[in-house]
Every structure is written in structure tokens, then in C-alpha cells.
mmCIF file of C-alpha atoms in Angstrom:
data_model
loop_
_atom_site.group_PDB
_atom_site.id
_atom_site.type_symbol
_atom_site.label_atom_id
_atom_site.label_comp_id
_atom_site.label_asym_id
_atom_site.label_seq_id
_atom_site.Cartn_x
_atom_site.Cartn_y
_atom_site.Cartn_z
ATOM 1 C CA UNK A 1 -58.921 -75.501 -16.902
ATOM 2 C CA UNK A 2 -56.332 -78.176 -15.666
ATOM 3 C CA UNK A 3 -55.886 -81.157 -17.577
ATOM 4 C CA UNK A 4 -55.693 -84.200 -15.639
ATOM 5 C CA UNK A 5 -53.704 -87.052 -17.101
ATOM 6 C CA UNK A 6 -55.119 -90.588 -16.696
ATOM 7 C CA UNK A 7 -52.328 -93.551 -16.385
ATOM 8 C CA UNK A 8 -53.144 -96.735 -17.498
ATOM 9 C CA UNK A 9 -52.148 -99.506 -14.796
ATOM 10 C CA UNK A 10 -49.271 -100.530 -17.179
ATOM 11 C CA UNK A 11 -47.781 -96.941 -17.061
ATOM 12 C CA UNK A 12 -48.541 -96.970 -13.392
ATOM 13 C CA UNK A 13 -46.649 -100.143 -12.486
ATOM 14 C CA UNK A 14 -43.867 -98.319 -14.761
ATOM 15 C CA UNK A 15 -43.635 -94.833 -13.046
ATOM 16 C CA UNK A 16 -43.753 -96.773 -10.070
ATOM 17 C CA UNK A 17 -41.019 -98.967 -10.661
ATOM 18 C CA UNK A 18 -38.767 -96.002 -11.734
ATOM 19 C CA UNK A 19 -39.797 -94.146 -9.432
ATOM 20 C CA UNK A 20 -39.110 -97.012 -6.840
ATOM 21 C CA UNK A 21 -35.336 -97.572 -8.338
ATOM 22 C CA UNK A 22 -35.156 -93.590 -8.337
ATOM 23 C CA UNK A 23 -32.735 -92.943 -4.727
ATOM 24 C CA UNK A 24 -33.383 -89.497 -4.215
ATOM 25 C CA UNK A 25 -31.620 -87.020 -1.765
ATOM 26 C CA UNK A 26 -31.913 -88.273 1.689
ATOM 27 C CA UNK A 27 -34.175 -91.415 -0.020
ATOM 28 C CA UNK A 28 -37.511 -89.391 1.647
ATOM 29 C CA UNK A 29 -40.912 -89.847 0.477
ATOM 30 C CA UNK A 30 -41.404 -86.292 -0.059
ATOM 31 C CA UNK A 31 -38.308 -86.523 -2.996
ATOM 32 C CA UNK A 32 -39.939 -89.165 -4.511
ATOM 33 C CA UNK A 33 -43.099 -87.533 -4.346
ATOM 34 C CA UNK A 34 -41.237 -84.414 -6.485
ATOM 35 C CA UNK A 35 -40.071 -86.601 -9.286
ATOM 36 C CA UNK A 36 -43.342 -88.376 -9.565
ATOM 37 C CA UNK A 37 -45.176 -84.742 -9.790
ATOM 38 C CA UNK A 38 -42.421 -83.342 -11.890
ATOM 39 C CA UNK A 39 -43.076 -86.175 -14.535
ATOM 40 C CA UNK A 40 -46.830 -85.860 -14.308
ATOM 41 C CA UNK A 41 -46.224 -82.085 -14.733
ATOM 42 C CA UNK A 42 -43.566 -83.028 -17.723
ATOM 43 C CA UNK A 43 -46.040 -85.548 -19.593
ATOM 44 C CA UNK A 44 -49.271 -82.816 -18.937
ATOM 45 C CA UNK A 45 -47.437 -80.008 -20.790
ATOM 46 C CA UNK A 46 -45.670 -82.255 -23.430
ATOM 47 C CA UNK A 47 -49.363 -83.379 -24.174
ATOM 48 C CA UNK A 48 -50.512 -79.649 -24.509
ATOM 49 C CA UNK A 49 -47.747 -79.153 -27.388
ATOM 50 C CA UNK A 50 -50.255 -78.294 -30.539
ATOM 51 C CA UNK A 51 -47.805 -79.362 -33.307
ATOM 52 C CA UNK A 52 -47.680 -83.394 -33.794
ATOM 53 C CA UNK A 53 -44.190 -83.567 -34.253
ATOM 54 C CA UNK A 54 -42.861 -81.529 -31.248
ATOM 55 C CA UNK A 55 -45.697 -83.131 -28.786
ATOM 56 C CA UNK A 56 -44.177 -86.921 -29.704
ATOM 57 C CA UNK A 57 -40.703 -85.618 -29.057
ATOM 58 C CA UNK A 58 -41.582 -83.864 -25.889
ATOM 59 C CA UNK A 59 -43.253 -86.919 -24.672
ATOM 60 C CA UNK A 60 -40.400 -89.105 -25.713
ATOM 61 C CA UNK A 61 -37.702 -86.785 -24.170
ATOM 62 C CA UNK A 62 -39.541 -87.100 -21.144
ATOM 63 C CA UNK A 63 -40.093 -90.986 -20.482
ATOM 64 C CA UNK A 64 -36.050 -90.809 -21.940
ATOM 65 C CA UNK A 65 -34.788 -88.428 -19.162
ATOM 66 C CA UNK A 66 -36.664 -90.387 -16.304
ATOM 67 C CA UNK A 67 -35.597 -93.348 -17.703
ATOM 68 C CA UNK A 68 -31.542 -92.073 -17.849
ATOM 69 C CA UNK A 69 -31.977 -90.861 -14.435
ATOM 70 C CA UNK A 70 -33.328 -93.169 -12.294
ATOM 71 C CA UNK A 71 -30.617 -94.559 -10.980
ATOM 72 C CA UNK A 72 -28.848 -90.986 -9.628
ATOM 73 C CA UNK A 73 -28.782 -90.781 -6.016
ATOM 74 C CA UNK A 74 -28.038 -87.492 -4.025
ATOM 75 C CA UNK A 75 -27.138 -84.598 -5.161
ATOM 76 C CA UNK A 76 -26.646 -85.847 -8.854
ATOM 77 C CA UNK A 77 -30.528 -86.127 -8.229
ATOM 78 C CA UNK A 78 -31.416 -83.144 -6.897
ATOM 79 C CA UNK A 79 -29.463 -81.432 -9.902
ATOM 80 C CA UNK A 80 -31.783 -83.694 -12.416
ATOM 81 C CA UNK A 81 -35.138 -82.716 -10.486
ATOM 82 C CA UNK A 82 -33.522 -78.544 -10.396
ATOM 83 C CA UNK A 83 -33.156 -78.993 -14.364
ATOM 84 C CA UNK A 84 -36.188 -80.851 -14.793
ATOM 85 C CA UNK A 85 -37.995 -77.656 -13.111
ATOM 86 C CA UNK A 86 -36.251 -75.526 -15.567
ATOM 87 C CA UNK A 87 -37.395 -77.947 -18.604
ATOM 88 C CA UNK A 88 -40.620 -77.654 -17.289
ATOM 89 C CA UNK A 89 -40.839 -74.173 -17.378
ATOM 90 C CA UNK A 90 -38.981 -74.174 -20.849
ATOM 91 C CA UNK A 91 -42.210 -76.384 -22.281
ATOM 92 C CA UNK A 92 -44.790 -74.192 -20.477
ATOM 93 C CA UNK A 93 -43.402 -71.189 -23.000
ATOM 94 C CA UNK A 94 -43.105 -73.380 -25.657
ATOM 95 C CA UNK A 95 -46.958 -74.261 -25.410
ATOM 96 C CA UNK A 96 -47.890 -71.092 -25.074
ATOM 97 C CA UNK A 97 -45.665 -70.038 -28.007
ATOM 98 C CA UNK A 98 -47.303 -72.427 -30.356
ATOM 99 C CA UNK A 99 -51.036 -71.565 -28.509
ATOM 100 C CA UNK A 100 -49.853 -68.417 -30.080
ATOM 101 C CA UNK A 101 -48.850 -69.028 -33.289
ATOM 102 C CA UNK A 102 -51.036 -72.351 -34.693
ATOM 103 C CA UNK A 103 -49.359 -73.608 -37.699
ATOM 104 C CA UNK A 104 -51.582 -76.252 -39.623
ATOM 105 C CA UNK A 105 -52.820 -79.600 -38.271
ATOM 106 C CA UNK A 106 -50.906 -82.816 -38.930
ATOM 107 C CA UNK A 107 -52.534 -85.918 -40.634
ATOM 108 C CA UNK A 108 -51.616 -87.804 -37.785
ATOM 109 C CA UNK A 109 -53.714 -85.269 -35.529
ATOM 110 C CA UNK A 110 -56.856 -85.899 -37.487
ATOM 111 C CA UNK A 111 -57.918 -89.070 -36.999
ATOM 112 C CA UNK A 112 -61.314 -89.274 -39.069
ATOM 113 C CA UNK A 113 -59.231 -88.076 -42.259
ATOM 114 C CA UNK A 114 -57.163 -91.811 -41.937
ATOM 115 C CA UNK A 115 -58.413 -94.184 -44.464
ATOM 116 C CA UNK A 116 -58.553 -97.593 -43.652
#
């Protein structure tokens, strides 16, 4: 089953905006349409990370790198969007690495253990 990631307008406007700033090879719609999937694609696996602590990073490292490399134009950004590919594939093993091996749930994963 395929998770489908819901943004709320504020991340919207965001992603839009660096996506926007983002001059991609040959500035085409179809580049921009690449990064935008690649980060959706980024953020969807980073979210399927089962430990707490590697999930925040992933999602962190994410926003980061799209942040850091929005302004690259040409072929400095078709080199970001080849090694963003490769990071995605790097976090698909890493989910299914930890799918593999569960270690045990963080506090911060169980939300009805919190005490107010």
C-alpha cells in the first residue's frame, strides 16, 4: 500500500516557493516537476523510518538539502537531483532494514503513554 503524504497549505506555499527559486537544467517544467516528486518521494520514505530518532533526522536532512540547494542552476542541479535519486534509494534500504530488524518503540512514538 502507498502512503500518500498530505501537505498542509503552509508547507505547500513553502515547497512551492523553493521549488519556484529552484532554476533547474534548461528551467523546464518537467525539472521542476522532478525535484518536487523527488522531495515528496524523500519526505514519504523518511516518514516510513520505524526508529524515532533516525525518522526526525531523515526528515530534517531532507527539508536541509532542498533548502541548500535551491538556488543551483544547471548542471550543479542536475548533479543534486542524480544524488538525491541515490539518497532515495539509500533510505528505501534503510526502511526496509529497520522493517527488518524492529528495535523498541520510543516514548516520543507513543503518544497515549505522555503524561500531561
Amino acid at each position: 500500500p502507498q502512503t500518500v503524504v498530505k501537505f498542509s497549505l503552509y508547507q505547500r506555499i513553502a515547497i512551492t516557493s523553493i521549488l519556484s527559486s529552484l532554476s533547474l537544467p534548461f528551467n523546464t517544467h518537467s525539472s521542476k516537476m522532478t525535484a518536487q516528486t523527488l522531495y515528496r518521494s524523500l519526505l514519504r520514505q523518511a516518514k516510513q523510518v520505524p526508529d524515532y530518532n533516525f525518522r526526525s533526522y531523515s526528515i530534517r536532512r531532507v527539508k536541509a538539502g532542498f533548502r541548500k540547494n535551491q538556488h543551483l542552476q544547471g548542471e550543479e542541479a542536475a548533479a543534486a537531483i542524480r544524488d538525491g535519486q541515490e539518497q532515495l534509494e539509500v533510505l528505501k534500504r534503510q526502511v526496509t532494514i529497520g522493517k527488518l530488524y524492529p528495535s523498541a518503540k520510543s516514548v516520543m512514538d507513543s503518544p497515549d503513554s505522555i503524561v500531561s
